[in-house]
Coordinates of C-alpha atoms (C1' of nucleotides) in Angstrom, one line a residue:
Chain B
M1 CA 134.4 -1.9 247.6
L2 CA 137.8 -1.7 248.9
A3 CA 140.3 -4.5 250.3
K4 CA 138.3 -7.5 250.4
S5 CA 139.9 -10.8 251.5
P6 CA 138.0 -13.4 249.6
N7 CA 140.5 -15.9 249.9
G8 CA 141.8 -15.2 253.3
I9 CA 140.5 -14.7 256.9
P10 CA 136.9 -13.2 256.9
A11 CA 136.6 -9.4 258.1
Y12 CA 134.5 -10.2 261.0
R13 CA 137.0 -12.8 262.3
R14 CA 139.8 -10.0 261.9
I15 CA 137.7 -7.8 263.9
E16 CA 136.8 -10.3 266.5
G17 CA 140.6 -10.9 266.9
A18 CA 141.3 -7.1 267.3
I19 CA 138.9 -7.1 269.9
R20 CA 140.1 -10.1 271.7
K21 CA 143.6 -8.8 271.4
V22 CA 143.0 -5.4 273.4
I23 CA 140.9 -7.3 275.9
E24 CA 143.6 -9.9 276.5
A25 CA 146.2 -7.2 276.8
G26 CA 144.3 -5.9 279.6
E27 CA 143.7 -2.6 277.9
L28 CA 139.9 -3.4 278.3
K29 CA 138.9 -4.8 281.7
P30 CA 135.6 -6.5 282.4
G31 CA 132.8 -4.0 282.3
D32 CA 134.5 -1.4 280.0
V33 CA 132.5 -0.5 277.0
V34 CA 133.8 -1.9 273.6
T35 CA 133.7 0.0 270.4
S36 CA 130.3 0.3 268.9
E37 CA 129.2 -1.3 265.9
R38 CA 129.1 2.0 263.8
E39 CA 132.8 2.8 264.9
L40 CA 134.0 -0.6 264.3
A41 CA 132.4 -0.5 260.9
R42 CA 133.9 3.1 260.1
V43 CA 137.5 2.1 261.7
H44 CA 137.6 -1.5 259.8
D45 CA 136.1 -0.1 256.6
V46 CA 133.4 -2.7 256.6
S47 CA 129.6 -2.5 256.5
L48 CA 127.5 -2.4 259.6
M49 CA 126.6 -6.2 259.1
T50 CA 130.0 -7.3 259.0
A51 CA 131.0 -5.3 262.1
R52 CA 127.9 -6.6 263.7
Q53 CA 128.7 -10.1 263.1
A54 CA 132.0 -9.9 264.8
L55 CA 130.4 -8.6 268.0
V56 CA 127.5 -10.9 267.8
S57 CA 130.2 -13.9 267.6
L58 CA 131.9 -12.4 270.5
E59 CA 128.9 -12.5 272.5
R60 CA 128.1 -15.8 271.8
E61 CA 131.3 -17.0 273.1
G62 CA 131.0 -15.0 276.1
V63 CA 133.6 -12.6 275.7
V64 CA 131.3 -9.5 275.5
E65 CA 128.0 -8.7 276.6
R66 CA 125.6 -6.4 274.4
R67 CA 122.8 -4.3 275.9
R68 CA 120.5 -2.7 273.4
G69 CA 120.5 1.1 273.6
V70 CA 123.6 1.3 275.8
G71 CA 126.5 -0.6 274.0
T72 CA 128.6 -3.6 274.2
F73 CA 130.9 -4.7 277.2
V74 CA 133.7 -6.9 278.1
A75 CA 132.1 -9.7 279.9
A76 CA 132.8 -10.8 283.4
P77 CA 136.2 -13.1 283.7
K78 CA 135.1 -16.2 282.0
I79 CA 134.9 -19.3 284.1
H80 CA 135.7 -22.2 282.1
F81 CA 132.7 -24.6 282.9
N82 CA 132.3 -27.4 281.0
K83 CA 135.5 -27.1 279.0
L84 CA 137.1 -30.2 277.6
M85 CA 140.7 -29.7 278.8
S86 CA 143.7 -32.0 279.2
Y87 CA 145.1 -32.5 282.8
T88 CA 148.2 -30.4 281.8
E89 CA 145.8 -27.6 280.7
Q90 CA 143.8 -27.6 283.8
M91 CA 146.9 -27.5 286.1
G92 CA 148.2 -24.8 283.8
S93 CA 144.9 -22.8 284.3
R94 CA 145.6 -23.0 287.9
R95 CA 149.0 -21.9 287.7
L96 CA 150.2 -25.4 289.0
T97 CA 152.6 -27.7 287.0
A98 CA 151.5 -31.1 285.9
E99 CA 153.7 -34.0 286.8
S100 CA 152.9 -37.7 285.8
K101 CA 154.6 -40.8 285.9
I102 CA 154.1 -43.4 283.3
L103 CA 153.1 -46.7 284.7
F104 CA 152.3 -48.5 281.3
A105 CA 152.6 -47.7 277.6
K106 CA 152.2 -50.6 275.1
V107 CA 150.1 -51.8 272.6
I108 CA 148.0 -54.5 273.3
D109 CA 144.9 -56.4 272.1
N110 CA 141.9 -58.1 273.4
E111 CA 140.7 -55.2 275.3
Q112 CA 136.8 -55.5 275.1
D113 CA 135.9 -52.8 277.0
A114 CA 138.3 -50.2 275.4
T115 CA 137.6 -51.3 271.8
A116 CA 133.7 -51.0 272.3
R117 CA 134.2 -47.6 273.9
L118 CA 136.2 -46.3 270.9
S119 CA 133.5 -48.0 268.6
I120 CA 136.3 -50.2 266.7
S121 CA 136.4 -53.8 265.8
P122 CA 136.8 -56.0 269.1
K123 CA 139.9 -57.5 267.9
S124 CA 141.6 -54.1 267.0
R125 CA 144.9 -53.4 268.6
V126 CA 144.7 -50.7 271.3
L127 CA 147.5 -48.6 272.5
K128 CA 147.2 -48.3 276.4
L129 CA 148.8 -45.4 278.2
E130 CA 148.5 -45.7 282.1
R131 CA 149.6 -42.6 284.1
L132 CA 149.9 -41.6 287.5
R133 CA 149.1 -37.9 287.8
H134 CA 150.7 -35.7 290.7
V135 CA 149.7 -32.2 292.2
A136 CA 152.3 -30.6 294.3
G137 CA 154.3 -33.7 294.7
E138 CA 151.3 -35.7 296.0
P139 CA 149.5 -38.3 293.8
F140 CA 146.0 -37.6 293.0
A141 CA 144.7 -39.5 289.9
L142 CA 145.1 -42.5 288.1
E143 CA 144.3 -42.1 284.3
T144 CA 144.3 -45.0 281.6
C145 CA 144.0 -43.7 278.2
Y146 CA 143.2 -46.1 275.1
L147 CA 143.7 -45.2 271.5
S148 CA 143.6 -47.0 268.4
A149 CA 146.9 -48.4 267.7
E150 CA 146.4 -48.4 264.0
Q151 CA 145.6 -44.6 264.0
F152 CA 148.3 -43.5 266.3
S153 CA 151.0 -45.8 265.6
G154 CA 154.2 -44.1 266.7
L155 CA 152.6 -42.2 269.5
L156 CA 154.6 -44.3 271.8
S157 CA 157.9 -42.9 270.7
A158 CA 156.5 -39.2 271.4
P159 CA 157.8 -37.5 274.4
L160 CA 154.6 -38.6 276.6
R161 CA 156.4 -37.7 279.8
T162 CA 156.7 -34.2 279.2
A163 CA 154.3 -33.2 276.4
S164 CA 150.5 -33.3 276.8
L165 CA 148.9 -36.1 275.0
F166 CA 146.1 -33.7 273.8
S167 CA 148.7 -31.3 272.2
T168 CA 150.5 -34.2 270.6
L169 CA 147.3 -35.3 269.0
E170 CA 146.4 -32.0 267.7
R171 CA 150.0 -30.8 266.7
D172 CA 151.4 -34.2 265.4
Y173 CA 148.1 -36.0 264.2
G174 CA 146.1 -33.1 263.0
V175 CA 143.4 -34.2 265.2
E176 CA 140.8 -31.4 266.1
L177 CA 139.3 -32.3 269.3
G178 CA 135.9 -31.4 269.7
Y179 CA 133.9 -32.6 272.9
S180 CA 133.7 -35.5 275.1
D181 CA 130.9 -37.4 276.8
E182 CA 131.6 -38.5 280.4
E183 CA 130.0 -40.7 282.7
V184 CA 130.8 -40.0 286.5
D185 CA 130.3 -42.2 289.5
A186 CA 131.9 -43.2 292.6
T187 CA 133.8 -46.3 293.4
M188 CA 136.0 -47.9 296.1
A189 CA 139.7 -47.8 295.9
D190 CA 141.2 -51.4 295.7
P191 CA 144.5 -52.3 297.2
G192 CA 146.3 -51.6 294.1
M193 CA 144.9 -48.2 293.5
A194 CA 144.9 -47.3 297.0
E195 CA 148.9 -47.8 297.2
L196 CA 149.4 -45.8 294.1
L197 CA 147.3 -42.9 295.1
G198 CA 148.4 -43.1 298.7
V199 CA 145.1 -43.4 300.3
P200 CA 143.6 -46.2 302.7
K201 CA 141.9 -49.0 300.6
R202 CA 138.1 -48.8 300.5
E203 CA 138.9 -45.0 300.0
P204 CA 135.8 -43.4 297.7
L205 CA 137.1 -42.4 294.5
L206 CA 135.5 -40.5 291.6
R207 CA 135.6 -42.6 288.5
I208 CA 135.0 -40.7 285.2
R209 CA 134.9 -42.5 281.8
Q210 CA 135.5 -40.0 279.3
V211 CA 135.0 -40.7 275.5
I212 CA 136.5 -37.8 273.5
Y213 CA 135.4 -37.1 270.0
S214 CA 137.0 -35.0 267.2
T215 CA 135.1 -31.9 266.0
K216 CA 133.7 -34.3 263.2
G217 CA 132.3 -36.7 265.9
V218 CA 134.8 -39.6 265.5
V219 CA 135.7 -41.4 268.6
I220 CA 139.4 -40.2 269.2
L221 CA 140.3 -41.3 272.8
Y222 CA 138.8 -43.3 275.8
V223 CA 140.1 -42.3 279.1
L224 CA 139.2 -43.9 282.4
G225 CA 140.2 -41.8 285.4
L226 CA 140.3 -42.4 289.1
Y227 CA 140.3 -39.4 291.1
R228 CA 141.1 -38.9 294.9
S229 CA 138.0 -37.4 296.2
D230 CA 139.9 -35.5 298.9
R231 CA 141.9 -33.9 296.3
H232 CA 139.4 -33.4 293.6
N233 CA 136.2 -31.7 292.7
L234 CA 134.4 -31.9 289.4
L235 CA 132.6 -28.8 288.7
I236 CA 129.7 -28.6 286.2
R237 CA 127.6 -26.0 284.8
R238 CA 124.0 -26.9 283.7
Y239 CA 121.4 -24.8 281.8
R240 CA 117.8 -25.0 281.8
Chain Q
M1 CA 109.0 -3.6 251.2
L2 CA 105.9 -5.6 252.1
A3 CA 104.4 -7.1 255.3
K4 CA 107.1 -6.2 258.0
S5 CA 106.3 -6.7 261.7
P6 CA 108.1 -3.9 263.5
N7 CA 106.3 -4.3 266.7
G8 CA 105.8 -7.9 266.6
I9 CA 107.8 -11.1 266.3
P10 CA 110.9 -10.7 264.0
A11 CA 110.6 -12.5 260.8
Y12 CA 113.4 -14.8 261.5
R13 CA 111.9 -16.0 264.5
R14 CA 108.7 -16.8 262.9
I15 CA 110.7 -18.8 260.2
E16 CA 112.5 -20.6 262.9
G17 CA 109.1 -21.5 264.6
A18 CA 108.0 -22.7 261.1
I19 CA 110.9 -25.0 260.6
R20 CA 110.7 -26.3 264.3
K21 CA 107.0 -27.1 263.7
V22 CA 107.5 -29.3 260.8
I23 CA 110.5 -31.0 262.7
E24 CA 108.5 -31.4 265.9
A25 CA 105.5 -32.7 263.9
G26 CA 107.7 -35.4 262.5
E27 CA 107.4 -34.4 258.9
L28 CA 111.2 -33.9 258.9
K29 CA 113.2 -36.6 260.3
P30 CA 117.0 -36.2 261.3
G31 CA 119.2 -36.2 258.3
D32 CA 116.5 -34.9 256.0
V33 CA 117.3 -31.7 254.0
V34 CA 115.8 -28.4 255.3
T35 CA 114.6 -25.9 253.0
S36 CA 117.4 -23.8 251.7
E37 CA 118.3 -20.2 252.3
R38 CA 117.0 -19.1 249.0
E39 CA 114.1 -20.9 249.1
L40 CA 113.1 -19.8 252.5
A41 CA 113.6 -16.1 251.3
R42 CA 111.4 -16.7 248.7
V43 CA 108.5 -18.5 250.4
H44 CA 108.5 -16.1 253.5
D45 CA 109.0 -13.2 251.3
V46 CA 112.2 -12.0 253.2
S47 CA 115.8 -11.2 252.1
L48 CA 118.5 -13.6 252.0
M49 CA 120.2 -12.4 255.0
T50 CA 116.6 -12.7 257.2
A51 CA 116.3 -16.3 256.0
R52 CA 119.8 -17.0 256.9
Q53 CA 119.7 -15.7 260.2
A54 CA 116.7 -18.1 261.0
L55 CA 119.0 -21.1 259.9
V56 CA 122.2 -19.9 261.7
S57 CA 120.2 -19.5 264.8
L58 CA 118.6 -23.0 264.6
E59 CA 122.0 -24.5 263.9
R60 CA 123.6 -22.9 267.2
E61 CA 120.7 -24.5 269.1
G62 CA 121.7 -27.6 267.6
V63 CA 118.4 -28.2 265.8
V64 CA 119.9 -28.3 262.2
E65 CA 123.3 -29.0 260.7
R66 CA 124.5 -26.9 257.9
R67 CA 126.9 -28.2 255.4
R68 CA 128.5 -25.6 252.7
G69 CA 127.8 -26.7 249.1
V70 CA 125.3 -29.3 250.3
G71 CA 122.6 -28.0 252.2
T72 CA 120.9 -27.7 255.8
F73 CA 119.7 -30.8 257.5
V74 CA 117.8 -31.9 260.5
A75 CA 120.3 -32.8 263.4
A76 CA 120.2 -36.0 265.2
P77 CA 118.0 -36.3 268.0
K78 CA 119.4 -34.1 270.6
I79 CA 120.4 -35.8 274.0
H80 CA 120.0 -33.5 276.6
F81 CA 123.4 -33.4 278.0
N82 CA 124.0 -30.9 280.8
K83 CA 120.4 -29.8 281.1
L84 CA 119.3 -28.5 284.5
M85 CA 116.4 -30.9 285.2
S86 CA 114.5 -31.7 288.4
Y87 CA 114.5 -35.4 289.7
T88 CA 110.8 -35.5 288.5
E89 CA 111.8 -34.2 285.1
Q90 CA 114.6 -36.6 284.7
M91 CA 112.4 -39.6 285.8
G92 CA 110.0 -38.5 283.3
S93 CA 112.3 -38.2 280.2
R94 CA 113.1 -41.7 281.0
R95 CA 109.5 -43.1 281.2
L96 CA 109.9 -43.7 285.0
T97 CA 107.7 -42.5 287.8
A98 CA 109.2 -40.3 290.3
E99 CA 108.3 -41.3 293.9
S100 CA 109.6 -39.7 297.0
K101 CA 109.5 -39.6 300.6
I102 CA 109.7 -36.6 302.6
L103 CA 111.9 -37.0 305.6
F104 CA 112.2 -33.5 306.9
A105 CA 110.4 -30.3 306.0
K106 CA 110.7 -27.3 308.4
V107 CA 112.0 -23.7 308.8
I108 CA 115.1 -23.6 310.7
D109 CA 117.9 -21.2 311.6
N110 CA 121.6 -21.4 312.1
E111 CA 122.5 -23.4 309.2
Q112 CA 125.8 -21.9 308.3
D113 CA 126.8 -23.9 305.4
A114 CA 123.2 -23.5 303.6
T115 CA 123.0 -19.6 304.2
A116 CA 126.7 -19.4 302.6
R117 CA 125.7 -21.4 299.7
L118 CA 122.6 -19.4 299.3
S119 CA 124.5 -16.2 299.6
I120 CA 122.3 -14.8 302.2
S121 CA 123.0 -13.7 305.8
P122 CA 124.2 -16.3 308.2
K123 CA 121.3 -15.7 310.4
S124 CA 118.9 -15.8 307.8
R125 CA 116.0 -18.6 308.5
V126 CA 116.2 -21.2 306.0
L127 CA 113.5 -23.9 304.6
K128 CA 115.0 -27.2 304.6
L129 CA 113.5 -30.1 302.9
E130 CA 114.9 -33.6 303.0
R131 CA 113.8 -36.2 300.7
L132 CA 114.6 -39.7 300.0
R133 CA 114.0 -40.6 296.4
H134 CA 113.1 -43.9 294.7
V135 CA 113.1 -45.4 291.5
A136 CA 111.3 -48.6 290.7
G137 CA 110.5 -48.9 294.4
E138 CA 113.9 -48.9 295.5
P139 CA 115.7 -46.0 297.2
F140 CA 118.4 -44.4 295.3
A141 CA 119.1 -40.9 296.5
L142 CA 118.9 -38.5 299.5
E143 CA 118.2 -35.1 298.4
T144 CA 118.4 -32.1 301.0
C145 CA 117.1 -28.8 299.4
Y146 CA 117.6 -25.3 301.1
L147 CA 115.8 -22.1 300.3
S148 CA 115.4 -18.7 301.8
A149 CA 112.6 -19.1 304.0
E150 CA 111.8 -15.4 303.7
Q151 CA 111.5 -15.8 300.0
F152 CA 109.6 -18.8 300.0
S153 CA 107.4 -18.6 302.9
G154 CA 104.4 -20.8 302.4
L155 CA 106.1 -23.3 300.2
L156 CA 105.8 -25.9 303.0
S157 CA 102.0 -25.9 302.6
A158 CA 102.6 -26.7 299.0
P159 CA 101.8 -30.4 297.7
L160 CA 105.6 -31.1 297.9
R161 CA 104.9 -34.9 298.0
T162 CA 103.2 -35.0 294.7
A163 CA 104.3 -31.8 292.7
S164 CA 107.9 -31.1 291.7
L165 CA 109.7 -28.4 293.6
F166 CA 110.9 -26.9 290.3
S167 CA 107.5 -26.4 288.7
T168 CA 106.1 -25.1 291.9
L169 CA 108.7 -22.5 292.2
E170 CA 108.3 -21.7 288.5
R171 CA 104.5 -21.7 288.5
D172 CA 103.6 -20.5 292.0
Y173 CA 106.4 -18.1 292.6
G174 CA 107.2 -16.9 289.2
V175 CA 110.9 -18.0 289.6
E176 CA 112.6 -18.6 286.1
L177 CA 115.3 -21.1 286.8
G178 CA 118.3 -20.5 284.6
Y179 CA 121.4 -22.8 285.4
S180 CA 123.3 -24.4 288.2
D181 CA 126.8 -24.9 289.3
E182 CA 127.6 -28.3 290.7
E183 CA 130.4 -29.7 292.5
V184 CA 131.0 -33.4 292.4
D185 CA 132.8 -35.7 294.4
A186 CA 132.7 -39.1 296.1
T187 CA 132.1 -39.7 299.6
M188 CA 131.2 -42.8 302.0
A189 CA 128.0 -43.8 303.2
D190 CA 127.6 -43.2 307.0
P191 CA 125.3 -45.7 309.0
G192 CA 122.4 -43.2 308.9
M193 CA 122.6 -42.8 305.1
A194 CA 123.3 -46.3 304.4
E195 CA 120.3 -47.4 306.3
L196 CA 118.1 -45.1 304.4
L197 CA 119.7 -46.0 301.1
G198 CA 119.4 -49.6 301.7
V199 CA 123.2 -50.2 301.2
P200 CA 126.0 -51.3 303.2
K201 CA 127.7 -48.4 305.3
R202 CA 131.1 -47.3 303.9
E203 CA 129.4 -47.7 300.4
P204 CA 130.7 -45.0 298.1
L205 CA 128.2 -42.6 296.9
L206 CA 128.1 -39.9 294.4
R207 CA 127.9 -36.4 296.2
I208 CA 126.4 -33.5 294.3
R209 CA 126.1 -30.2 295.7
Q210 CA 124.1 -27.9 293.4
V211 CA 123.6 -24.2 293.6
I212 CA 120.8 -23.1 291.3
Y213 CA 120.4 -19.8 290.1
S214 CA 117.4 -17.9 288.3
T215 CA 117.9 -16.5 284.9
K216 CA 119.0 -13.4 286.2
G217 CA 121.7 -14.8 288.3
V218 CA 120.2 -14.9 291.9
V219 CA 120.5 -18.1 293.9
I220 CA 117.4 -19.6 294.6
L221 CA 118.1 -23.1 295.8
Y222 CA 121.0 -25.2 297.2
V223 CA 120.4 -29.0 296.9
L224 CA 122.9 -31.5 298.5
G225 CA 122.3 -34.7 297.0
L226 CA 123.9 -38.2 297.7
Y227 CA 123.3 -40.9 295.1
R228 CA 124.0 -44.5 295.1
S229 CA 126.6 -45.2 292.8
D230 CA 125.4 -48.5 291.8
R231 CA 122.1 -47.1 290.5
H232 CA 123.2 -43.7 289.3
N233 CA 125.4 -42.3 286.6
L234 CA 126.3 -38.6 286.0
L235 CA 126.4 -37.8 282.4
I236 CA 128.3 -34.7 281.3
R237 CA 129.3 -33.5 277.6
R238 CA 132.3 -31.1 277.6
Y239 CA 133.4 -28.9 274.5
R240 CA 136.7 -27.7 273.5
Chain E
dA1 C1' 118.3 14.5 270.8
dA2 C1' 122.0 11.5 270.3
dG3 C1' 123.7 7.0 270.4
dT4 C1' 123.3 2.2 271.0
dG5 C1' 121.9 -2.4 269.5
dG6 C1' 118.1 -5.4 266.7
dT7 C1' 116.0 -6.1 262.3
dC8 C1' 115.9 -6.0 257.6
dT9 C1' 116.6 -5.2 252.4
dA10 C1' 118.1 -6.4 247.7
dG11 C1' 121.3 -7.4 245.9
dA12 C1' 126.7 -9.2 245.2
dC13 C1' 130.6 -12.7 244.8
dC14 C1' 133.2 -16.5 246.7
dA15 C1' 134.1 -21.5 248.1
dC16 C1' 132.4 -25.9 248.2
dG17 C1' 129.9 -30.3 247.0
dG18 C1' 127.8 -33.3 243.8
dC19 C1' 126.6 -34.4 239.3
Chain W
dC1 C1' 127.6 -27.0 235.8
dC2 C1' 124.1 -25.7 239.3
dG3 C1' 122.7 -25.2 243.9
dT4 C1' 124.4 -24.8 248.4
dG5 C1' 126.1 -22.3 252.6
dG6 C1' 129.6 -17.9 253.6
dT7 C1' 130.7 -13.5 253.4
dC8 C1' 129.7 -8.8 252.2
dT9 C1' 127.6 -4.2 250.9
dA10 C1' 125.5 0.3 251.9
dG11 C1' 122.3 1.7 253.3
dA12 C1' 117.2 1.7 256.0
dC13 C1' 114.0 2.0 260.1
dC14 C1' 112.9 0.6 264.9
dA15 C1' 113.4 0.1 270.0
dC16 C1' 115.9 1.2 273.8
dT17 C1' 118.7 3.9 277.2
dT18 C1' 120.9 8.0 278.6
dC19 C1' 121.2 12.7 279.0

DNA sequence: AAGTGGTCTAGACCACGGC
DNA sequence: CCGTGGTCTAGACCACTTC
């Protein structure tokens, strides 16, 4: 009957956060036992069900693993399979720096394919952003993004060279990115792509067409990416 | 305080099942409202928390969608993204018949790459199964499977031409397939592949290396697949 | 036997959406 | 206003694992 927070962060979220914190601080390593339900309830002065909710939630996210009759343990280092991440984020997670060169950044119209993918009217104006991505000084991908020009007017004046497009959308436009549907196939480099990517023409490239949705299921972004197959591997985990 | 089932199926599972049933029977269509927490609690004679657990669980699995202040609704027809399915199953879900021709099926040794992927000793004997997959009478993929010959002795005498390898493993060997990690890139058809697949040589192909694990995390199968890019599209959904 | 997670009760108040 | 889902209480018993 004490210290509730009806208008603030739910208790179970606070407990989750506290546990996350000690794990991220390295005070608990994978395999280490995590404070039990009853202990958490006592320490945080909540009921068992509430403490439990925190642990169940962490388990669902793969942060901890629970074993009946034994306890709750820090889960193995999580591998980010099937995570929607921007190029900048992907490079960051591998401790590489993202570099990219903007080849094209304008508002255009009459882009039938792009408007269709974005689920907007065919005559809508579209913001097209074409970038050459580098890793370790070597070009490895050609990415073309399309966004609704109406919805993201002013994006072109953002510091796209240095800031991540994802973080700009999330921070400056309040967009919550949720998931993406991707279509993957193989194609051949035409002379233009080949020169940009520094590979022989007719080189096989991985082509990924990515439609990115907000958490509410609204299409935000369409990205067409061409990746050097010798420098890029797509990793997926599937579940039965 | 009535009818508990301490030794049986938990109440919330039974409620889940009941809801699933009416959805699968078509009595509730996507978008339809599902019985509310309070109503479920009353009807099934359980407490609110228990009824709630059933709905939360169904939501996590994507069967229903919950909206605060409004209600719980049947979710949109789920598209099986990121589902580990065999070729036979994939074709079945598109109402196509799977046909395939066995090109090679023998126990061999000294397969360094395969034993490494299978996480077994380099000298272990390995069962290699190479199949040409068809769709609508046209070849479209070349799949080579590797399994531990020790673990799956006798598999070669199974009716591989007609039965799915997945279902044989699951039924006859009691293997519970759990998930797969896949590595995707693009490659070029060499003359041999090109002839088998009926494409020009140097045609770009989608290459998928698939390590399939049991639910317990043990490697069961390694599959190297080469797919005609003009006939195949890999679909992925990623979450943020 | 002691401690853990798994299930469950019979309520409570809050926040939100639609009428 | 009413009904919905979201959070929470202060316990209870069960099943399981370890000692």
